[in-house]
PDB file of C-alpha atoms in Angstrom:
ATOM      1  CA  UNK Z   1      47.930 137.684  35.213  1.00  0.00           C
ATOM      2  CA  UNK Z   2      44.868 134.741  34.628  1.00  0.00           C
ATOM      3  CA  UNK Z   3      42.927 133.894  37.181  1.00  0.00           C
ATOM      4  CA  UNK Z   4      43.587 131.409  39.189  1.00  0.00           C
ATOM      5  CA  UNK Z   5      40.740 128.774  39.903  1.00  0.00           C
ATOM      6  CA  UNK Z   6      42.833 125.709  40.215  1.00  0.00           C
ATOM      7  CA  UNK Z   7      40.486 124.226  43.333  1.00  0.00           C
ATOM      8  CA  UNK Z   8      37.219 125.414  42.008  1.00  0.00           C
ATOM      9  CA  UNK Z   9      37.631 123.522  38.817  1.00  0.00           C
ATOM     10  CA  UNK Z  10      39.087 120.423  41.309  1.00  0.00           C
ATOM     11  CA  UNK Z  11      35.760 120.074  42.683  1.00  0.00           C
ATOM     12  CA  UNK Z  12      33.810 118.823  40.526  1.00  0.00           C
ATOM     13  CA  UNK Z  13      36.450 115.684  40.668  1.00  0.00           C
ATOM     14  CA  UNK Z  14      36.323 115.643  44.957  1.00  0.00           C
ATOM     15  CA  UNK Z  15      32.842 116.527  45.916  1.00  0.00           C
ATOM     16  CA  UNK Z  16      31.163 113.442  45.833  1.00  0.00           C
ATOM     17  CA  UNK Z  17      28.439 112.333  48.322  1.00  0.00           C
ATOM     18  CA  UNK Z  18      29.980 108.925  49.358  1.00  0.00           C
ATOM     19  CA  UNK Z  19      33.268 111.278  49.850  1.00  0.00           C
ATOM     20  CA  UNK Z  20      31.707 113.384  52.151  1.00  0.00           C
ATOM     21  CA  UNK Z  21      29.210 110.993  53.901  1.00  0.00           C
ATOM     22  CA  UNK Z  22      32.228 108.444  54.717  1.00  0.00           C
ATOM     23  CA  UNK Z  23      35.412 109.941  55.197  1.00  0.00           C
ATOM     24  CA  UNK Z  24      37.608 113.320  54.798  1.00  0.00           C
ATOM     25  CA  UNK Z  25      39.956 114.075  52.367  1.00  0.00           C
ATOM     26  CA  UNK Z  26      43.489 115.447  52.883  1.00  0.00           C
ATOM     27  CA  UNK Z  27      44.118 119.525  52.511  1.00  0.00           C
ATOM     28  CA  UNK Z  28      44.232 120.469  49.028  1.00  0.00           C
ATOM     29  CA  UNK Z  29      48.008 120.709  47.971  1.00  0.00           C
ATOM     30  CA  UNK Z  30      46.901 124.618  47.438  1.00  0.00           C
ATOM     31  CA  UNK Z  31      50.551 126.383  47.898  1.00  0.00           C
ATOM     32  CA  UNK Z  32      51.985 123.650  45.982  1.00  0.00           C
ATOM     33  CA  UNK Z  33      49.537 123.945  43.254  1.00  0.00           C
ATOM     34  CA  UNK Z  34      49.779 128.201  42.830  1.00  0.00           C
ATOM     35  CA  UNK Z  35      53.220 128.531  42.816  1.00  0.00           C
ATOM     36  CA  UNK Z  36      53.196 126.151  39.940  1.00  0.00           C
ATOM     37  CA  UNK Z  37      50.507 128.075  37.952  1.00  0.00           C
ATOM     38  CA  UNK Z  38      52.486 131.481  38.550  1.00  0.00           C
ATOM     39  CA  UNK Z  39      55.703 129.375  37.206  1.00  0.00           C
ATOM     40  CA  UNK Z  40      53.671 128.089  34.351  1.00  0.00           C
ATOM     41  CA  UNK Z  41      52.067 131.258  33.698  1.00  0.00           C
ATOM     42  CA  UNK Z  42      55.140 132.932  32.778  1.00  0.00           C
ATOM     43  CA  UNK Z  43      56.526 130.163  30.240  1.00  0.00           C
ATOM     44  CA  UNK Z  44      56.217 130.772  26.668  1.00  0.00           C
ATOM     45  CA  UNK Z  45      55.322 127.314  25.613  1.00  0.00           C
ATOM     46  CA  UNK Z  46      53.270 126.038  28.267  1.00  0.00           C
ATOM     47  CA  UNK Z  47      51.549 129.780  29.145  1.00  0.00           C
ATOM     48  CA  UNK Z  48      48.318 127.789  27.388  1.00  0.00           C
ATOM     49  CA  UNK Z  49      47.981 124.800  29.575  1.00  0.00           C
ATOM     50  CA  UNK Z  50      49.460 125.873  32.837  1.00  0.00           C
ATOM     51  CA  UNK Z  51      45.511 125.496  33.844  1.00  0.00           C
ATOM     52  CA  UNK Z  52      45.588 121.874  32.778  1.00  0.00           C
ATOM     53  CA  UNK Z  53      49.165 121.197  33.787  1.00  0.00           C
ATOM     54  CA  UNK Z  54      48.599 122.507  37.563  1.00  0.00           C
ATOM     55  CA  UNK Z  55      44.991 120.693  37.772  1.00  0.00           C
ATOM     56  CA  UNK Z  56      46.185 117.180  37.239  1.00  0.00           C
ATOM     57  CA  UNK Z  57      49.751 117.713  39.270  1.00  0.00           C
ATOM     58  CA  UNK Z  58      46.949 118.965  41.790  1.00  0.00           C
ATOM     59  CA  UNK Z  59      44.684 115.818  41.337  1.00  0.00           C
ATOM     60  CA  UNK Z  60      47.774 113.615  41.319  1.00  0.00           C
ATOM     61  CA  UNK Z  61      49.106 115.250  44.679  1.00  0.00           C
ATOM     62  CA  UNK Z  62      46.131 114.701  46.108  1.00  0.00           C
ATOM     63  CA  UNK Z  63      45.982 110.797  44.769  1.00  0.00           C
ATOM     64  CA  UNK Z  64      48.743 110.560  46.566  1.00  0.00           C
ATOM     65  CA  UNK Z  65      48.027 111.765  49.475  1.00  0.00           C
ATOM     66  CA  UNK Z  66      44.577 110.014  50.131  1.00  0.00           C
ATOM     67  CA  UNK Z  67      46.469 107.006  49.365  1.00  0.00           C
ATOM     68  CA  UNK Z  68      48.846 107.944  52.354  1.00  0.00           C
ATOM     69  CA  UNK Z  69      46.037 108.214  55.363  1.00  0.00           C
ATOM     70  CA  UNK Z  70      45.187 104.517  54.735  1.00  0.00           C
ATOM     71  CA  UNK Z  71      45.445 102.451  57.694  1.00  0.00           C
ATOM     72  CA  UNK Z  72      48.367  99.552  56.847  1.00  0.00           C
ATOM     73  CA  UNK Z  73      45.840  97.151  58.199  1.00  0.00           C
ATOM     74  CA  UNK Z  74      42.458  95.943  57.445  1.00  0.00           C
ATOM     75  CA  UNK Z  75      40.866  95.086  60.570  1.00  0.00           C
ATOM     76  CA  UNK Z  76      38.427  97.963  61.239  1.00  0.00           C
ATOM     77  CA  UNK Z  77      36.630  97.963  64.263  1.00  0.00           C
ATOM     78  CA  UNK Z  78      33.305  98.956  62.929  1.00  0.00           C
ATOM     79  CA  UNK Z  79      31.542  99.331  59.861  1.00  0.00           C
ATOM     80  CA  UNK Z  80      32.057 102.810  59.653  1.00  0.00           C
ATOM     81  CA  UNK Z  81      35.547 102.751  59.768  1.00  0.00           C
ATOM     82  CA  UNK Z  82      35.988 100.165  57.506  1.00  0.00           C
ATOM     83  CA  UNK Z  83      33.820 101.995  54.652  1.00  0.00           C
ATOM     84  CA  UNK Z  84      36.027 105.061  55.219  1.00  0.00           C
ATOM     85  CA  UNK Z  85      38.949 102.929  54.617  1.00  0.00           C
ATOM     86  CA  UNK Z  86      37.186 101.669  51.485  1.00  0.00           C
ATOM     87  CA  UNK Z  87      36.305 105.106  49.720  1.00  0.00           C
ATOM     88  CA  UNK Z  88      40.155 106.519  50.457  1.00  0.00           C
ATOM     89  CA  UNK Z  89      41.569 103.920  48.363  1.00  0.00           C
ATOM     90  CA  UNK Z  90      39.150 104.303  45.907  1.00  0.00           C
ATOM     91  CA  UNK Z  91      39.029 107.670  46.204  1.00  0.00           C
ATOM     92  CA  UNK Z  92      42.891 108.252  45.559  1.00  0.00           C
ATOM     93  CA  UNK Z  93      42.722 105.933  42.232  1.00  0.00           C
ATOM     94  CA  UNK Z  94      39.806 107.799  41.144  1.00  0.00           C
ATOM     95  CA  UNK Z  95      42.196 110.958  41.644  1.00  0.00           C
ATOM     96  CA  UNK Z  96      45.193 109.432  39.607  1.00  0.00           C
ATOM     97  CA  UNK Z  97      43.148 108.476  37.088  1.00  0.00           C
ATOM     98  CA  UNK Z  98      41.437 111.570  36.103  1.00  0.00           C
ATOM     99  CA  UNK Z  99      44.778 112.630  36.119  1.00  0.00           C
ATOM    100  CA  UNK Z 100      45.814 110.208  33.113  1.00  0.00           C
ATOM    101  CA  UNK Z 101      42.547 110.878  31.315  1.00  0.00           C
ATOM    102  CA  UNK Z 102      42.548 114.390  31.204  1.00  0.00           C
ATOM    103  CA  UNK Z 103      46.244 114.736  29.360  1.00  0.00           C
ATOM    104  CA  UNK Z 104      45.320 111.820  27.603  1.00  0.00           C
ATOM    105  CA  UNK Z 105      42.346 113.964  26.209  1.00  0.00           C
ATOM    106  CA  UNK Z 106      43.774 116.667  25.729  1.00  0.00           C
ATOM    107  CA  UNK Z 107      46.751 114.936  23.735  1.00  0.00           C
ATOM    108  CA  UNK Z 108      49.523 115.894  26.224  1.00  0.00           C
ATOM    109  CA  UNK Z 109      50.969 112.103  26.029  1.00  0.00           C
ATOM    110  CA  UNK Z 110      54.566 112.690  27.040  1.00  0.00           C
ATOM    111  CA  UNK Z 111      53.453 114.817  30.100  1.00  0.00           C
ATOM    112  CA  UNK Z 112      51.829 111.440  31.601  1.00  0.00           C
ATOM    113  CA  UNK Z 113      54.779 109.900  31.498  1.00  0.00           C
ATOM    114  CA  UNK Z 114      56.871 113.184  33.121  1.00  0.00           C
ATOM    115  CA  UNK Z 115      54.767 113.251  35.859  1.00  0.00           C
ATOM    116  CA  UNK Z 116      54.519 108.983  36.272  1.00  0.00           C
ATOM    117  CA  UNK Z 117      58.364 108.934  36.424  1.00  0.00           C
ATOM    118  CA  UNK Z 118      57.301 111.715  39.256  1.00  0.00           C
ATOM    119  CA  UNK Z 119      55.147 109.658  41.345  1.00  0.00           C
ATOM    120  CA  UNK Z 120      57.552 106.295  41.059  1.00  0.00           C
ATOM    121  CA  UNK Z 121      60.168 108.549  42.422  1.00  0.00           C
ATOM    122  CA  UNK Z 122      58.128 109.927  45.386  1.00  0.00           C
ATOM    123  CA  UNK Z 123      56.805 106.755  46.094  1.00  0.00           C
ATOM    124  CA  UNK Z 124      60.265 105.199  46.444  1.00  0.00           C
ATOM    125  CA  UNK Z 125      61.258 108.202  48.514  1.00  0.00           C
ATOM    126  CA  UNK Z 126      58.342 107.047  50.693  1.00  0.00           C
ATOM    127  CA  UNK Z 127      59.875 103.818  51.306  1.00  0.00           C
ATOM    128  CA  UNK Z 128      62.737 104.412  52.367  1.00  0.00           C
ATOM    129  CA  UNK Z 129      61.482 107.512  54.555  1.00  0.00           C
ATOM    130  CA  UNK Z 130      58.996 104.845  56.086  1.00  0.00           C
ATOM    131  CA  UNK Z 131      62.178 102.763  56.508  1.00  0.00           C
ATOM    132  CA  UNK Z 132      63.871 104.865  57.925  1.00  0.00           C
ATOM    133  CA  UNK Z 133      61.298 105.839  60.409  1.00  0.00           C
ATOM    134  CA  UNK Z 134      60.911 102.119  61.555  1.00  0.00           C
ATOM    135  CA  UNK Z 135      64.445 102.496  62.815  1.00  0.00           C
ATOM    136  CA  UNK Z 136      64.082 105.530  64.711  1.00  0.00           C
ATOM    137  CA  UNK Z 137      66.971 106.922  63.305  1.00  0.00           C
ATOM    138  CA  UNK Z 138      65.543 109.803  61.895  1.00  0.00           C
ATOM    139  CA  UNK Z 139      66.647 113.183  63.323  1.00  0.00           C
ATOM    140  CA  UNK Z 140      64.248 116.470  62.966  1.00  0.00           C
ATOM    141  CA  UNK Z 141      66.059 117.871  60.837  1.00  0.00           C
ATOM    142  CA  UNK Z 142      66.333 115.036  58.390  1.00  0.00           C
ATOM    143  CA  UNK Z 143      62.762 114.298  58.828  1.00  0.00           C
ATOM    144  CA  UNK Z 144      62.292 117.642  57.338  1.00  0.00           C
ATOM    145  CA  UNK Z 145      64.566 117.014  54.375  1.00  0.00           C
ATOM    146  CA  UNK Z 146      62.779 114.080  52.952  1.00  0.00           C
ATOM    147  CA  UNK Z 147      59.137 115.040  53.848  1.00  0.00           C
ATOM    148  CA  UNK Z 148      59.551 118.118  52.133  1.00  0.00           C
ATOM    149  CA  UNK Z 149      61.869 116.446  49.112  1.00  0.00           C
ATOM    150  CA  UNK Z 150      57.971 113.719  49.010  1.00  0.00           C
ATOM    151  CA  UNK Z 151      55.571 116.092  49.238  1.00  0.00           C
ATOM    152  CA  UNK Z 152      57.867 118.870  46.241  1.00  0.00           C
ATOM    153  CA  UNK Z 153      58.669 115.633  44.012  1.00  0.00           C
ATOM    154  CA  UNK Z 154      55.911 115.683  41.722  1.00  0.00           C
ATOM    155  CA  UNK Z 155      55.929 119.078  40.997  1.00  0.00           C
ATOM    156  CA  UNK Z 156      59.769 119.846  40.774  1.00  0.00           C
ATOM    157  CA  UNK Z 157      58.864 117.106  38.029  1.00  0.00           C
ATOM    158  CA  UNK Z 158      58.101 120.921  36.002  1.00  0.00           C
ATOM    159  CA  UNK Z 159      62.198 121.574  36.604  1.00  0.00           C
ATOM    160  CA  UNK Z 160      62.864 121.135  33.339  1.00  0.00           C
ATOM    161  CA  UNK Z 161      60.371 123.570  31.703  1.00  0.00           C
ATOM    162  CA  UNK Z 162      60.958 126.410  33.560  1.00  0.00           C
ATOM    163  CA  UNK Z 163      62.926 128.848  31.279  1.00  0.00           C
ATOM    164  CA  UNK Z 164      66.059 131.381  31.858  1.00  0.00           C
ATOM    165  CA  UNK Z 165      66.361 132.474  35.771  1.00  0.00           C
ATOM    166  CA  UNK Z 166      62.833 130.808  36.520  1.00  0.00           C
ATOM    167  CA  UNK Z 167      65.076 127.535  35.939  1.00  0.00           C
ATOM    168  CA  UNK Z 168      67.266 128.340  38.774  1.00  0.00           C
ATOM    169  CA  UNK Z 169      65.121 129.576  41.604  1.00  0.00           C
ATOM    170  CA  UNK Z 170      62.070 127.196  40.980  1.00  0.00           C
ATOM    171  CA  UNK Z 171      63.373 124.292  43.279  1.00  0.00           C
ATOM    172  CA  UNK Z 172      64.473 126.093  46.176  1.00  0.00           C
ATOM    173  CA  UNK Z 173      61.367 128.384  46.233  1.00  0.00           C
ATOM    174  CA  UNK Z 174      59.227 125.079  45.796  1.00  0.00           C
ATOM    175  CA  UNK Z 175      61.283 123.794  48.753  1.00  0.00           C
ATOM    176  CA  UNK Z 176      60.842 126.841  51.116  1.00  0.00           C
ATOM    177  CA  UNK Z 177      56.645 127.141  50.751  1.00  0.00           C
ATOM    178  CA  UNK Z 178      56.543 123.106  50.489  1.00  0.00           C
ATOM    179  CA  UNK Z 179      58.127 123.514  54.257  1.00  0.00           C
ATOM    180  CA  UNK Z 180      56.317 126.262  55.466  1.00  0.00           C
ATOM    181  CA  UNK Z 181      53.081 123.822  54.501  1.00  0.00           C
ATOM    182  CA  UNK Z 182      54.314 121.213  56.437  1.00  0.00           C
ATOM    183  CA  UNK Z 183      54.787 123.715  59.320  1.00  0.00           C
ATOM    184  CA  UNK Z 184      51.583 124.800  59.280  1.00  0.00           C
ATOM    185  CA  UNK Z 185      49.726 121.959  59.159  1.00  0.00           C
ATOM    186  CA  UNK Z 186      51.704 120.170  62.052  1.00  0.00           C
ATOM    187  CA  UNK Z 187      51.481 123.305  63.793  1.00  0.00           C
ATOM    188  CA  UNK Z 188      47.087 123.242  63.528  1.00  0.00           C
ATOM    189  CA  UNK Z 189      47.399 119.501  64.479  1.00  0.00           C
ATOM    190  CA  UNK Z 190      46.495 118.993  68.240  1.00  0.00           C
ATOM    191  CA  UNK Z 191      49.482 117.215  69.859  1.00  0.00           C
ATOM    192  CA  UNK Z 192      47.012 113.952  70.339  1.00  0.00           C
ATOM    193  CA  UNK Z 193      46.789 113.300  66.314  1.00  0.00           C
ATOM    194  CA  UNK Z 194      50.435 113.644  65.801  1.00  0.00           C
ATOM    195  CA  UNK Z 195      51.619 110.427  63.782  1.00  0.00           C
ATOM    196  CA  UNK Z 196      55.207 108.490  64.047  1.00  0.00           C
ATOM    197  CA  UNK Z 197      55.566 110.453  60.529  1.00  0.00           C
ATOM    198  CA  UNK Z 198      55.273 113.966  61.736  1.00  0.00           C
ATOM    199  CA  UNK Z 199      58.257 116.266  62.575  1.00  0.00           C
ATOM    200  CA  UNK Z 200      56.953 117.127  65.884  1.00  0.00           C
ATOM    201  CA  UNK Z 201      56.749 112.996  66.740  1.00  0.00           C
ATOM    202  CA  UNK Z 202      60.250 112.388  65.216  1.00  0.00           C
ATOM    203  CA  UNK Z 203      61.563 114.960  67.542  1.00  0.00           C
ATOM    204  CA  UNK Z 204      60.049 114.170  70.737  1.00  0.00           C
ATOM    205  CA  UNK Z 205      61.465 110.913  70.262  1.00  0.00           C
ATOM    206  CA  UNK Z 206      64.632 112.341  70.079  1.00  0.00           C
ATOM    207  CA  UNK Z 207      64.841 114.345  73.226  1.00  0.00           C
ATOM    208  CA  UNK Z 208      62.330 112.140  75.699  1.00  0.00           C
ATOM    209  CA  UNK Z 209      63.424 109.245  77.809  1.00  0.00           C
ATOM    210  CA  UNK Z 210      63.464 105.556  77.613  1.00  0.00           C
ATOM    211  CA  UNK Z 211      60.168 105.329  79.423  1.00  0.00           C
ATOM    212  CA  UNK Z 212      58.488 108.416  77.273  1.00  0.00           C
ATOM    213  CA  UNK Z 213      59.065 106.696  74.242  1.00  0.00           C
ATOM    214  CA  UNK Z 214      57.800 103.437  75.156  1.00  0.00           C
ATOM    215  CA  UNK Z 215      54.590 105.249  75.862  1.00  0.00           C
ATOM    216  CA  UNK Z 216      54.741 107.134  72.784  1.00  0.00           C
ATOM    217  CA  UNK Z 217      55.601 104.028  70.902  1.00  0.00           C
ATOM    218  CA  UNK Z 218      52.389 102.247  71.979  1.00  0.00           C
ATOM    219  CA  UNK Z 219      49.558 101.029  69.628  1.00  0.00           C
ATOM    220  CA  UNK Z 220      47.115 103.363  71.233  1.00  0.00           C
ATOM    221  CA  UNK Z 221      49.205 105.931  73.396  1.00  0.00           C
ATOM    222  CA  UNK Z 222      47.854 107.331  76.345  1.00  0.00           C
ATOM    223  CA  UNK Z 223      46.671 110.902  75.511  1.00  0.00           C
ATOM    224  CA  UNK Z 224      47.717 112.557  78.548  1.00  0.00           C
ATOM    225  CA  UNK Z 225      50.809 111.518  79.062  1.00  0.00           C
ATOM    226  CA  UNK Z 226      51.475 112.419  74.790  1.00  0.00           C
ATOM    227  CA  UNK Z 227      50.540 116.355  75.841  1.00  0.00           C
ATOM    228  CA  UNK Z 228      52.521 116.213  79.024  1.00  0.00           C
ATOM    229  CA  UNK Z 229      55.686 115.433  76.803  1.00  0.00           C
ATOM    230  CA  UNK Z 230      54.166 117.593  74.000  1.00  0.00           C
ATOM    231  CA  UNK Z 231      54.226 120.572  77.125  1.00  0.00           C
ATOM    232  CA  UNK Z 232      57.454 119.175  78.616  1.00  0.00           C
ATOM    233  CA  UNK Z 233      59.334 119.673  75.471  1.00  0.00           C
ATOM    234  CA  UNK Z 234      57.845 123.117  74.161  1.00  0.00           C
ATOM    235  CA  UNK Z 235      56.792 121.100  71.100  1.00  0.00           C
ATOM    236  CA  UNK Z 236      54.349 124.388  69.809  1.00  0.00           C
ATOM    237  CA  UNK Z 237      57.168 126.860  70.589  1.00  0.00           C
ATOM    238  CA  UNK Z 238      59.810 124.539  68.354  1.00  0.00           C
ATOM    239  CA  UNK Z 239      57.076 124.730  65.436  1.00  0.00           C
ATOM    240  CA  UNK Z 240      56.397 127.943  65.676  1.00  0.00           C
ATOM    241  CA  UNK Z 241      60.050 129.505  65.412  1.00  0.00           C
ATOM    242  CA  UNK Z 242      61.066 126.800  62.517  1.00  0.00           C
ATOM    243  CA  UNK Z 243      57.870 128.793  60.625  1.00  0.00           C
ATOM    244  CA  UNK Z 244      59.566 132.337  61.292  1.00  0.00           C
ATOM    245  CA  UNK Z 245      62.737 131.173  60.129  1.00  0.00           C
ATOM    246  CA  UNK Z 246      61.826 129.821  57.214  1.00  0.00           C
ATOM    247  CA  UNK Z 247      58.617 131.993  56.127  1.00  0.00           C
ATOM    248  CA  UNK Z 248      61.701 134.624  56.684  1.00  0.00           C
ATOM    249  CA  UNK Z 249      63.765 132.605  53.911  1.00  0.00           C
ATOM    250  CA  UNK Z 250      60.981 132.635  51.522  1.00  0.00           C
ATOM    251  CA  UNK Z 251      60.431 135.923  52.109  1.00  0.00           C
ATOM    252  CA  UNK Z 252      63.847 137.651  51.258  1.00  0.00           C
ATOM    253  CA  UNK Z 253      64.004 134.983  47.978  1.00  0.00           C
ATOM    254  CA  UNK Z 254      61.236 136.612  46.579  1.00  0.00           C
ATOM    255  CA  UNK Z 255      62.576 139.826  47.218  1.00  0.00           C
ATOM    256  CA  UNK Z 256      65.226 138.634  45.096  1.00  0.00           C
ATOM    257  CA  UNK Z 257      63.401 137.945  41.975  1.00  0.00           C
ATOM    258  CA  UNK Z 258      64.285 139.406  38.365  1.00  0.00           C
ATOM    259  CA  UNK Z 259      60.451 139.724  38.116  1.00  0.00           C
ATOM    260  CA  UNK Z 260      59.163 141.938  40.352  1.00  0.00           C
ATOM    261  CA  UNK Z 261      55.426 141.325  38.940  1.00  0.00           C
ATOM    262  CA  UNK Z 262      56.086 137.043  39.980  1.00  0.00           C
ATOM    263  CA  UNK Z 263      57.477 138.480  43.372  1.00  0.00           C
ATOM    264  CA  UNK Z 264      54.779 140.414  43.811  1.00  0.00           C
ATOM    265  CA  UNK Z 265      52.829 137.460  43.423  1.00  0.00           C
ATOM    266  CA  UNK Z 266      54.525 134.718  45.484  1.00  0.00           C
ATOM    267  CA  UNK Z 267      54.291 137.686  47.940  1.00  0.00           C
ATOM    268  CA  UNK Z 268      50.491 136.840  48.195  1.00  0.00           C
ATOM    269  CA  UNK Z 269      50.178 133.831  47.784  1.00  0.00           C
ATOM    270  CA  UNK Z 270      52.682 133.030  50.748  1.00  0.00           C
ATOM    271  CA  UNK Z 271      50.796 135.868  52.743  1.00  0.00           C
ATOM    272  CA  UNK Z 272      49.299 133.317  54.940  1.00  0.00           C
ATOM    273  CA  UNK Z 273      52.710 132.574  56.593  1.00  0.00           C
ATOM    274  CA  UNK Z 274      53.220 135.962  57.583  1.00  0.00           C
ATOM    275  CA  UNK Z 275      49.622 136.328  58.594  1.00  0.00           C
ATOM    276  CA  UNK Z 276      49.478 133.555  60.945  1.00  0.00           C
ATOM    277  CA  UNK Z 277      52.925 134.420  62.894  1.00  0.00           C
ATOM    278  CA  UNK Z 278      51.829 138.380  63.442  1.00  0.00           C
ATOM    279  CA  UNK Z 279      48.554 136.730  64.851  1.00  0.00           C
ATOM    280  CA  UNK Z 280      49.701 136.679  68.893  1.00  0.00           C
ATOM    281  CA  UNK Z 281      49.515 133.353  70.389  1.00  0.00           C
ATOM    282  CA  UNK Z 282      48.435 131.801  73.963  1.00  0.00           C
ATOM    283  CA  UNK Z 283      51.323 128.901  74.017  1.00  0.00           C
ATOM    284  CA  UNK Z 284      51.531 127.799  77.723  1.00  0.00           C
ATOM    285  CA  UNK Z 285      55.294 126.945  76.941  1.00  0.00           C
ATOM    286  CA  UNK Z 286      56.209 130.793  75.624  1.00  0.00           C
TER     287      UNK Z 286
END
């Protein structure tokens, strides 16, 4: 088994002063990213470059993401604001195109345009998620089928290179930690940053009244009255089991490996998971 040191060697591409003195990057796509190394690891013609291949999908991910926490608009209300708005655009370029230049370099031309056909496809998933949203037709649990179909797109893009029974189980296990991210991050999020793109926002607007969601619905929403519905509704508690359910999931498909060694080691890496739910929790609504 290498060793992995996918973010280490992604630093020296996102630790950059103006970066740090202006604005804050998303979370590293880090489940995402070592699942895909332990997939690559164990193929016979990409065992060499399953460093390379999971860096750029990584830096690419990541593109991607930056690109997403863009404000639609461009009327900042102070300088500060404004510049961070300016160095995540260029920021998330900068991303993509080390991404180009460093399978360019290495002469891996045809995996640029695998992974471009990738990021067309996620980005027209995007619009018609956003879409979607705009109608407020989106249930929970379809929210959670298309965030988690975005966020897995560009690396289920390495579908067809798994080999033999790595082929079969690669896009469901991609789907199950790709959720349990999501999870996790919503469920860290205080109740007050939630966005109209976030599970927990697309279900409150499913269960709250007419007059709730016109609140919720508002430019700048009052934060007190977002918590009392976050409270009302036992948004935490609703997270919180949808994690144990599905960490569970995860759990007995990597029991069910042929390769006990790559169970052994989606075992860790999804450790986390487990960790956080055995770590009791003061919810007001349990």
């Amino acid at each position: 088994m290498n060793c992995y040191r996918i973010p280490e060697m992604a630093q020296k591409y996102i630790d950059y002063d103006m970066i740090q003195k202006y604005t804050e990057l998303p979370d590293f796509p880090e489940f995402r990213t070592r699942i895909l190394y332990a997939f690559l690891n164990r193929n016979s013609q990409l065992h060499d470059y399953s460093e390379l291949f999971s860096l750029v999908t990584s830096l690419v991910q990541l593109g991607l993401d930056t690109h997403d926490t863009v404000s639609i608009t461009n009327q900042a209300k102070d300088m500060k604001s404004a510049r961070s708005r300016q160095i995540k655009v260029l920021a998330g370029d900068y991303f993509s195109a080390r991404f180009y230049f460093l399978l360019a370099e290495a002469g891996h031309i045809a995996m640029i345009g695998t992974l471009s056909d990738a990021i067309c496809e996620a980005n027209r998933l995007k619009i018609v998620f956003y879409q979607t949203l705009k109608s407020v037709s989106l249930t929970s649990e379809e929210y959670v089928a298309q965030s988690v179909e975005i966020r897995s797109r560009i690396y289920k893009a390495f579908s067809q290179f798994m080999e033999g029974s790595l082929y079969k189980v690669w896009p469901e296990i991609l789907r199950l930690f790709t959720l349990c991210e999501l999870l996790l991050q919503e469920i860290g999020k205080p109740e007050k940053q939630q966005q109209p793109d976030s599970w927990s926002f697309g279900y409150m607007l499913q269960q709250i009244s007419k007059e709730e969601r016109r609140n919720m619905q508002l430019e700048e929403p009052d934060p007190g009255k977002i918590r009392a519905i976050w409270m009302k509704y036992k948004i935490s508690s609703q997270l919180y089991q949808l994690l144990e359910t599905t960490t569970r999931q995860l759990q007995d498909k990597l029991r069910a490996l042929e390769s006990k060694e790559l169970s052994e080691e989606l075992m860790l890496i999804g450790e986390p998971f487990d960790r956080y739910l055995s770590t009791p929790k003061v919810l007001e609504e349990i």
